[in-house]
Amino acid sequence: VETTDSSGLTRLLGVAFPGEKDRQEWENEQEEARRRDHRRIGQDQELFFFNEVSPGSCFFLPKGAHIYNTLTDFIKSEYRRRGFTEVVTPTLYSTALWERSGHWEHYSENMFTVTSEGSQTYALKPMNCPAHCLMFEQRVRSWRELPLRWADFGALHRNELSGALGGLTRVRRFCQDDAHIFCAPEQEEIVACLDFVKVYRVFGFSFHCLLSTRPTPCLWEPEQWDDAEQVICSSVGERWELNPGDGAFYGPKVRAADICPKHGSEARRLGAVQNVFSVLMRLTVTFSGSFHKISYCFSNSGRLTAY
């Protein structure tokens, strides 16, 4: 590939191989990857398409919408079987909420904003954590209600860079089909969340777990992160590997990744189980009968009905 920049300098990019056999294998993998490209298949089979008028947002045609709804019905049935109830939350929130939760400080560049009513700024939600915390603190909760498991299928928006967009694998508008569990520290909800991740096997995925630890910068003190990481680490039953620094700014997570990438593709990132303790602390989420804040698990068993 040859490119020339504004200064007139020319850059040459190429691929080299130890031998002819390696080159041929690479070319075969590239050709197979193009043949299996879901973007081409989606258009050929009239399932979905993308348009520049709404970058990173998918248009599902009737047959694609049927598949989408079938997957949604499947994952909702799995949520119900595991004791979750469904909630519906708004899409647009005042930046005051994101400032309270810490998202505005650490994630605002990835959020779409809207200015209304003079100087008031709102943002489309990129995730559901703060909204579910608002629902929890809407009234006094008793420890007898815990664990409280809420699933949400609302649309999320993230301002991904245009160069990072890639069909259905990286989008700006999607449904994360995630859930939040409010529980006391002694309630072992993480194990059940990790068991939920096994739902990918229904689709023939073989996966392994990545334990993603604290990034820089992050919220709260190292000791609190140590405790949160230890809780998750002790709960992981599947084979796993350390993924340093890839946690969210508000808590560590265990992410499932496809263990068998094929035909030149990278390992696909699947769902995650996450401890969002710092968001709870900033929003002061508590329950009656205890002066301790809630241990909070985030289950993103999604990307089945995503986008």
mmCIF file of C-alpha atoms in Angstrom:
data_model
loop_
_atom_site.group_PDB
_atom_site.id
_atom_site.type_symbol
_atom_site.label_atom_id
_atom_site.label_comp_id
_atom_site.label_asym_id
_atom_site.label_seq_id
_atom_site.Cartn_x
_atom_site.Cartn_y
_atom_site.Cartn_z
ATOM 1 C CA VAL A 1 0.000 0.000 0.000
ATOM 2 C CA GLU A 2 1.402 3.409 -0.974
ATOM 3 C CA THR A 3 0.230 6.644 0.633
ATOM 4 C CA THR A 4 1.431 10.249 0.342
ATOM 5 C CA ASP A 5 0.913 12.839 3.084
ATOM 6 C CA SER A 6 0.550 16.624 2.809
ATOM 7 C CA SER A 7 4.324 17.163 2.985
ATOM 8 C CA GLY A 8 4.868 15.041 -0.100
ATOM 9 C CA LEU A 9 6.473 12.146 1.773
ATOM 10 C CA THR A 10 5.484 8.692 0.594
ATOM 11 C CA ARG A 11 4.835 5.794 2.966
ATOM 12 C CA LEU A 12 5.041 2.211 1.776
ATOM 13 C CA LEU A 13 3.277 -0.510 3.753
ATOM 14 C CA GLY A 14 3.733 -4.187 3.002
ATOM 15 C CA VAL A 15 3.585 -7.705 4.406
ATOM 16 C CA ALA A 16 6.561 -10.088 4.387
ATOM 17 C CA PHE A 17 6.612 -13.857 4.936
ATOM 18 C CA PRO A 18 9.359 -16.375 5.745
ATOM 19 C CA GLY A 19 8.378 -18.507 2.785
ATOM 20 C CA GLU A 20 5.941 -19.060 -0.075
ATOM 21 C CA LYS A 21 3.822 -21.476 1.965
ATOM 22 C CA ASP A 22 3.262 -18.860 4.679
ATOM 23 C CA ARG A 23 2.271 -16.272 2.089
ATOM 24 C CA GLN A 24 -0.220 -18.640 0.504
ATOM 25 C CA GLU A 25 -1.763 -19.524 3.873
ATOM 26 C CA TRP A 26 -2.147 -15.823 4.698
ATOM 27 C CA GLU A 27 -3.786 -15.086 1.354
ATOM 28 C CA ASN A 28 -6.170 -18.013 1.831
ATOM 29 C CA GLU A 29 -7.109 -16.751 5.304
ATOM 30 C CA GLN A 30 -7.714 -13.246 3.980
ATOM 31 C CA GLU A 31 -9.904 -14.556 1.193
ATOM 32 C CA GLU A 32 -11.876 -16.726 3.612
ATOM 33 C CA ALA A 33 -12.309 -13.744 5.948
ATOM 34 C CA ARG A 34 -13.705 -11.670 3.068
ATOM 35 C CA ARG A 35 -16.038 -14.499 2.104
ATOM 36 C CA ARG A 36 -17.319 -14.766 5.679
ATOM 37 C CA ASP A 37 -17.528 -10.990 6.296
ATOM 38 C CA HIS A 38 -20.838 -10.503 8.104
ATOM 39 C CA ARG A 39 -21.333 -7.093 6.476
ATOM 40 C CA ARG A 40 -21.392 -8.649 3.014
ATOM 41 C CA ILE A 41 -23.561 -11.556 4.170
ATOM 42 C CA GLY A 42 -25.983 -9.137 5.842
ATOM 43 C CA GLN A 43 -26.562 -7.282 2.590
ATOM 44 C CA ASP A 44 -26.581 -10.363 0.342
ATOM 45 C CA GLN A 45 -29.234 -12.048 2.500
ATOM 46 C CA GLU A 46 -31.137 -8.783 3.075
ATOM 47 C CA LEU A 47 -30.695 -8.917 6.839
ATOM 48 C CA PHE A 48 -29.228 -5.488 7.615
ATOM 49 C CA PHE A 49 -27.197 -2.610 6.228
ATOM 50 C CA PHE A 50 -25.438 0.589 7.275
ATOM 51 C CA ASN A 51 -25.808 4.065 5.813
ATOM 52 C CA GLU A 52 -23.596 7.134 6.153
ATOM 53 C CA VAL A 53 -26.558 9.242 7.295
ATOM 54 C CA SER A 54 -26.342 7.386 10.633
ATOM 55 C CA PRO A 55 -22.754 6.107 11.028
ATOM 56 C CA GLY A 56 -22.338 3.111 13.290
ATOM 57 C CA SER A 57 -26.085 2.476 13.546
ATOM 58 C CA CYS A 58 -27.622 -0.594 11.953
ATOM 59 C CA PHE A 59 -30.766 -0.747 9.811
ATOM 60 C CA PHE A 60 -32.405 -4.162 10.307
ATOM 61 C CA LEU A 61 -34.507 -5.339 7.381
ATOM 62 C CA PRO A 62 -37.519 -7.641 8.029
ATOM 63 C CA LYS A 63 -35.547 -10.904 8.004
ATOM 64 C CA GLY A 64 -32.807 -9.365 10.129
ATOM 65 C CA ALA A 65 -35.368 -7.966 12.554
ATOM 66 C CA HIS A 66 -36.865 -11.452 12.879
ATOM 67 C CA ILE A 67 -33.468 -12.876 13.881
ATOM 68 C CA TYR A 68 -32.897 -9.930 16.218
ATOM 69 C CA ASN A 69 -36.236 -10.482 17.973
ATOM 70 C CA THR A 70 -35.681 -14.241 18.191
ATOM 71 C CA LEU A 71 -32.361 -13.655 19.961
ATOM 72 C CA THR A 72 -34.004 -11.089 22.233
ATOM 73 C CA ASP A 73 -36.759 -13.541 23.202
ATOM 74 C CA PHE A 74 -34.144 -16.214 23.900
ATOM 75 C CA ILE A 75 -31.992 -14.085 26.187
ATOM 76 C CA LYS A 76 -35.061 -12.692 27.991
ATOM 77 C CA SER A 77 -36.186 -16.236 28.757
ATOM 78 C CA GLU A 78 -32.712 -16.964 30.156
ATOM 79 C CA TYR A 79 -32.930 -13.874 32.369
ATOM 80 C CA ARG A 80 -36.338 -14.919 33.702
ATOM 81 C CA ARG A 81 -35.076 -18.433 34.391
ATOM 82 C CA ARG A 82 -32.323 -16.942 36.550
ATOM 83 C CA GLY A 83 -34.585 -14.693 38.612
ATOM 84 C CA PHE A 84 -34.185 -11.380 36.767
ATOM 85 C CA THR A 85 -36.994 -8.901 36.148
ATOM 86 C CA GLU A 86 -36.993 -6.414 33.286
ATOM 87 C CA VAL A 87 -36.937 -2.629 33.687
ATOM 88 C CA VAL A 88 -37.175 0.236 31.192
ATOM 89 C CA THR A 89 -35.088 3.384 31.626
ATOM 90 C CA PRO A 90 -34.740 6.717 29.745
ATOM 91 C CA THR A 91 -32.160 7.321 27.038
ATOM 92 C CA LEU A 92 -31.346 10.972 27.816
ATOM 93 C CA TYR A 93 -30.006 12.270 31.165
ATOM 94 C CA SER A 94 -28.705 15.526 32.574
ATOM 95 C CA THR A 95 -24.934 15.657 32.861
ATOM 96 C CA ALA A 96 -25.489 16.115 36.605
ATOM 97 C CA LEU A 97 -26.080 12.361 36.852
ATOM 98 C CA TRP A 98 -22.926 11.515 34.898
ATOM 99 C CA GLU A 99 -20.926 13.887 37.100
ATOM 100 C CA ARG A 100 -22.188 12.108 40.215
ATOM 101 C CA SER A 101 -21.326 8.665 38.861
ATOM 102 C CA GLY A 102 -17.875 9.661 37.576
ATOM 103 C CA HIS A 103 -18.654 8.975 33.926
ATOM 104 C CA TRP A 104 -18.419 12.639 32.947
ATOM 105 C CA GLU A 105 -14.861 12.859 34.235
ATOM 106 C CA HIS A 106 -13.658 9.581 32.738
ATOM 107 C CA TYR A 107 -15.931 8.859 29.770
ATOM 108 C CA SER A 108 -17.438 12.119 28.448
ATOM 109 C CA GLU A 109 -15.436 12.034 25.198
ATOM 110 C CA ASN A 110 -17.337 8.857 24.297
ATOM 111 C CA MET A 111 -20.782 10.353 24.977
ATOM 112 C CA PHE A 112 -23.168 12.169 22.640
ATOM 113 C CA THR A 113 -24.436 15.409 24.179
ATOM 114 C CA VAL A 114 -27.458 17.623 23.563
ATOM 115 C CA THR A 115 -27.900 21.226 24.715
ATOM 116 C CA SER A 116 -31.435 22.304 25.572
ATOM 117 C CA GLU A 117 -33.312 24.877 27.635
ATOM 118 C CA GLY A 118 -30.577 27.455 27.517
ATOM 119 C CA SER A 119 -27.379 26.124 29.024
ATOM 120 C CA GLN A 120 -28.661 22.737 30.230
ATOM 121 C CA THR A 121 -26.609 19.865 28.778
ATOM 122 C CA TYR A 122 -27.873 16.304 28.461
ATOM 123 C CA ALA A 123 -26.143 13.135 27.297
ATOM 124 C CA LEU A 124 -27.359 9.937 25.661
ATOM 125 C CA LYS A 125 -26.622 7.058 27.992
ATOM 126 C CA PRO A 126 -23.617 4.891 27.036
ATOM 127 C CA MET A 127 -24.457 2.381 29.797
ATOM 128 C CA ASN A 128 -27.197 1.606 32.315
ATOM 129 C CA CYS A 129 -25.360 1.623 35.663
ATOM 130 C CA PRO A 130 -26.362 5.094 36.965
ATOM 131 C CA ALA A 131 -29.986 4.746 35.834
ATOM 132 C CA HIS A 132 -30.398 1.481 37.718
ATOM 133 C CA CYS A 133 -28.836 3.071 40.803
ATOM 134 C CA LEU A 134 -31.437 5.854 40.576
ATOM 135 C CA MET A 135 -34.185 3.241 40.438
ATOM 136 C CA PHE A 136 -32.762 1.491 43.480
ATOM 137 C CA GLU A 137 -32.540 4.666 45.564
ATOM 138 C CA GLN A 138 -36.032 5.799 44.480
ATOM 139 C CA ARG A 139 -37.253 4.472 47.847
ATOM 140 C CA VAL A 140 -35.795 2.895 50.969
ATOM 141 C CA ARG A 141 -34.818 -0.712 50.257
ATOM 142 C CA SER A 142 -34.714 -3.493 52.825
ATOM 143 C CA TRP A 143 -31.987 -6.121 53.008
ATOM 144 C CA ARG A 144 -34.804 -8.658 52.634
ATOM 145 C CA GLU A 145 -35.238 -7.556 48.987
ATOM 146 C CA LEU A 146 -31.682 -8.528 48.095
ATOM 147 C CA PRO A 147 -30.423 -9.768 45.768
ATOM 148 C CA LEU A 148 -32.311 -7.529 43.352
ATOM 149 C CA ARG A 149 -31.720 -8.465 39.706
ATOM 150 C CA TRP A 150 -32.729 -6.033 36.954
ATOM 151 C CA ALA A 151 -32.339 -6.572 33.204
ATOM 152 C CA ASP A 152 -32.468 -3.707 30.693
ATOM 153 C CA PHE A 153 -32.790 -3.817 26.892
ATOM 154 C CA GLY A 154 -32.692 -0.073 26.233
ATOM 155 C CA ALA A 155 -30.643 1.430 23.402
ATOM 156 C CA LEU A 156 -27.181 2.761 24.277
ATOM 157 C CA HIS A 157 -25.063 5.245 22.320
ATOM 158 C CA ARG A 158 -21.277 5.596 22.364
ATOM 159 C CA ASN A 159 -19.310 8.090 20.318
ATOM 160 C CA GLU A 160 -16.844 5.632 18.815
ATOM 161 C CA LEU A 161 -14.235 7.000 16.419
ATOM 162 C CA SER A 162 -15.285 6.544 12.801
ATOM 163 C CA GLY A 163 -12.114 4.582 12.080
ATOM 164 C CA ALA A 164 -12.953 2.091 14.840
ATOM 165 C CA LEU A 165 -16.404 1.213 13.483
ATOM 166 C CA GLY A 166 -16.682 -2.272 12.005
ATOM 167 C CA GLY A 167 -20.099 -3.534 10.996
ATOM 168 C CA LEU A 168 -21.952 -5.114 13.909
ATOM 169 C CA THR A 169 -18.753 -5.720 15.885
ATOM 170 C CA ARG A 170 -18.197 -2.028 16.720
ATOM 171 C CA VAL A 171 -21.113 0.387 16.565
ATOM 172 C CA ARG A 172 -22.387 3.661 17.995
ATOM 173 C CA ARG A 173 -25.964 2.612 18.703
ATOM 174 C CA PHE A 174 -26.663 -0.806 20.246
ATOM 175 C CA CYS A 175 -28.608 -2.814 22.802
ATOM 176 C CA GLN A 176 -26.279 -4.221 25.437
ATOM 177 C CA ASP A 177 -28.947 -6.466 26.994
ATOM 178 C CA ASP A 178 -27.225 -6.162 30.343
ATOM 179 C CA ALA A 179 -28.366 -6.529 33.917
ATOM 180 C CA HIS A 180 -27.402 -5.160 37.286
ATOM 181 C CA ILE A 181 -27.578 -7.085 40.527
ATOM 182 C CA PHE A 182 -27.784 -5.292 43.865
ATOM 183 C CA CYS A 183 -26.637 -7.663 46.575
ATOM 184 C CA ALA A 184 -25.005 -7.836 49.981
ATOM 185 C CA PRO A 185 -21.315 -8.782 50.098
ATOM 186 C CA GLU A 186 -22.081 -12.207 51.551
ATOM 187 C CA GLN A 187 -24.431 -13.137 48.696
ATOM 188 C CA GLU A 188 -22.520 -15.107 46.065
ATOM 189 C CA GLU A 189 -23.993 -13.623 42.910
ATOM 190 C CA ILE A 190 -20.779 -13.493 40.868
ATOM 191 C CA VAL A 191 -20.640 -17.278 40.573
ATOM 192 C CA ALA A 192 -24.157 -17.314 39.112
ATOM 193 C CA CYS A 193 -23.212 -14.510 36.698
ATOM 194 C CA LEU A 194 -20.204 -16.454 35.472
ATOM 195 C CA ASP A 195 -22.411 -19.490 34.982
ATOM 196 C CA PHE A 196 -24.727 -17.310 32.875
ATOM 197 C CA VAL A 197 -21.855 -16.623 30.462
ATOM 198 C CA LYS A 198 -22.007 -20.294 29.454
ATOM 199 C CA VAL A 199 -25.092 -19.400 27.416
ATOM 200 C CA TYR A 200 -22.670 -18.695 24.537
ATOM 201 C CA ARG A 201 -22.205 -22.436 24.155
ATOM 202 C CA VAL A 202 -25.713 -22.593 22.719
ATOM 203 C CA PHE A 203 -24.240 -20.810 19.686
ATOM 204 C CA GLY A 204 -21.192 -23.049 19.444
ATOM 205 C CA PHE A 205 -18.742 -20.562 20.982
ATOM 206 C CA SER A 206 -15.770 -21.854 22.908
ATOM 207 C CA PHE A 207 -14.507 -19.122 25.211
ATOM 208 C CA HIS A 208 -12.048 -18.359 27.963
ATOM 209 C CA CYS A 209 -12.161 -15.702 30.677
ATOM 210 C CA LEU A 210 -9.984 -12.606 30.976
ATOM 211 C CA LEU A 211 -9.652 -11.012 34.417
ATOM 212 C CA SER A 212 -9.372 -7.282 33.661
ATOM 213 C CA THR A 213 -7.779 -5.306 36.483
ATOM 214 C CA ARG A 214 -7.637 -1.595 37.348
ATOM 215 C CA PRO A 215 -6.810 0.894 34.601
ATOM 216 C CA THR A 216 -5.082 4.246 34.962
ATOM 217 C CA PRO A 217 -6.738 6.529 35.902
ATOM 218 C CA CYS A 218 -9.486 4.936 37.976
ATOM 219 C CA LEU A 219 -11.789 5.805 40.861
ATOM 220 C CA TRP A 220 -11.122 5.074 44.534
ATOM 221 C CA GLU A 221 -8.185 3.649 46.446
ATOM 222 C CA PRO A 222 -5.886 0.691 45.612
ATOM 223 C CA GLU A 223 -7.089 -1.217 48.681
ATOM 224 C CA GLN A 224 -10.688 -1.093 47.459
ATOM 225 C CA TRP A 225 -9.621 -2.328 44.036
ATOM 226 C CA ASP A 226 -7.607 -5.125 45.665
ATOM 227 C CA ASP A 227 -10.707 -6.314 47.510
ATOM 228 C CA ALA A 228 -12.943 -6.108 44.428
ATOM 229 C CA GLU A 229 -10.425 -7.939 42.235
ATOM 230 C CA GLN A 230 -9.963 -10.654 44.844
ATOM 231 C CA VAL A 231 -13.721 -11.242 45.083
ATOM 232 C CA ILE A 232 -13.983 -11.733 41.320
ATOM 233 C CA CYS A 233 -10.774 -13.779 41.077
ATOM 234 C CA SER A 234 -11.931 -16.230 43.744
ATOM 235 C CA SER A 235 -15.232 -16.731 41.895
ATOM 236 C CA VAL A 236 -13.848 -17.548 38.444
ATOM 237 C CA GLY A 237 -14.221 -21.261 37.814
ATOM 238 C CA GLU A 238 -13.394 -21.324 34.100
ATOM 239 C CA ARG A 239 -9.832 -21.226 32.885
ATOM 240 C CA TRP A 240 -8.785 -17.591 32.774
ATOM 241 C CA GLU A 241 -5.853 -15.317 32.146
ATOM 242 C CA LEU A 242 -4.851 -11.949 33.536
ATOM 243 C CA ASN A 243 -5.642 -8.884 31.426
ATOM 244 C CA PRO A 244 -3.885 -6.055 33.316
ATOM 245 C CA GLY A 245 -5.271 -2.530 33.092
ATOM 246 C CA ASP A 246 -8.318 -3.394 30.957
ATOM 247 C CA GLY A 247 -10.934 -2.947 33.677
ATOM 248 C CA ALA A 248 -13.390 -0.051 33.627
ATOM 249 C CA PHE A 249 -12.552 3.085 35.611
ATOM 250 C CA TYR A 250 -15.254 2.112 38.119
ATOM 251 C CA GLY A 251 -14.449 -1.555 38.740
ATOM 252 C CA PRO A 252 -12.737 -4.800 37.667
ATOM 253 C CA LYS A 253 -14.393 -7.305 35.359
ATOM 254 C CA VAL A 254 -14.216 -10.796 33.943
ATOM 255 C CA ARG A 255 -14.707 -10.743 30.177
ATOM 256 C CA ALA A 256 -15.413 -13.780 28.050
ATOM 257 C CA ALA A 257 -13.540 -13.949 24.748
ATOM 258 C CA ASP A 258 -13.963 -16.353 21.856
ATOM 259 C CA ILE A 259 -11.189 -18.904 22.217
ATOM 260 C CA CYS A 260 -11.238 -20.034 18.589
ATOM 261 C CA PRO A 261 -10.817 -17.062 16.228
ATOM 262 C CA LYS A 262 -10.609 -18.232 12.633
ATOM 263 C CA HIS A 263 -9.721 -17.020 9.171
ATOM 264 C CA GLY A 264 -7.605 -14.026 10.099
ATOM 265 C CA SER A 265 -10.036 -12.585 12.634
ATOM 266 C CA GLU A 266 -9.198 -11.530 16.164
ATOM 267 C CA ALA A 267 -10.707 -13.131 19.245
ATOM 268 C CA ARG A 268 -14.238 -11.785 19.630
ATOM 269 C CA ARG A 269 -15.083 -9.986 22.847
ATOM 270 C CA LEU A 270 -18.207 -11.450 24.383
ATOM 271 C CA GLY A 271 -20.010 -10.610 27.633
ATOM 272 C CA ALA A 272 -18.550 -9.523 30.959
ATOM 273 C CA VAL A 273 -19.225 -9.764 34.682
ATOM 274 C CA GLN A 274 -18.226 -6.591 36.456
ATOM 275 C CA ASN A 275 -18.072 -5.187 39.982
ATOM 276 C CA VAL A 276 -19.186 -1.549 39.799
ATOM 277 C CA PHE A 277 -18.444 -0.708 43.423
ATOM 278 C CA SER A 278 -17.178 2.826 42.812
ATOM 279 C CA VAL A 279 -20.378 3.971 41.072
ATOM 280 C CA LEU A 280 -22.381 2.791 44.077
ATOM 281 C CA MET A 281 -20.098 4.657 46.450
ATOM 282 C CA ARG A 282 -20.410 7.907 44.503
ATOM 283 C CA LEU A 283 -24.203 7.552 44.321
ATOM 284 C CA THR A 284 -24.388 6.438 47.990
ATOM 285 C CA VAL A 285 -26.568 3.403 47.334
ATOM 286 C CA THR A 286 -27.436 1.625 50.605
ATOM 287 C CA PHE A 287 -30.184 -0.541 52.068
ATOM 288 C CA SER A 288 -31.927 -0.540 55.446
ATOM 289 C CA GLY A 289 -30.701 -2.934 58.097
ATOM 290 C CA SER A 290 -27.034 -2.293 57.344
ATOM 291 C CA PHE A 291 -24.685 0.663 57.325
ATOM 292 C CA HIS A 292 -22.582 -0.961 54.632
ATOM 293 C CA LYS A 293 -22.857 -0.067 51.012
ATOM 294 C CA ILE A 294 -23.989 -2.730 48.623
ATOM 295 C CA SER A 295 -21.629 -5.031 46.803
ATOM 296 C CA TYR A 296 -22.639 -4.572 43.199
ATOM 297 C CA CYS A 297 -22.249 -6.967 40.284
ATOM 298 C CA PHE A 298 -22.670 -5.980 36.673
ATOM 299 C CA SER A 299 -23.593 -8.771 34.304
ATOM 300 C CA ASN A 300 -23.189 -7.992 30.638
ATOM 301 C CA SER A 301 -24.081 -11.381 29.270
ATOM 302 C CA GLY A 302 -24.962 -9.575 26.092
ATOM 303 C CA ARG A 303 -23.842 -9.081 22.534
ATOM 304 C CA LEU A 304 -26.307 -11.765 21.569
ATOM 305 C CA THR A 305 -28.990 -9.235 20.679
ATOM 306 C CA ALA A 306 -26.587 -6.344 20.445
ATOM 307 C CA TYR A 307 -26.602 -3.439 18.022
#
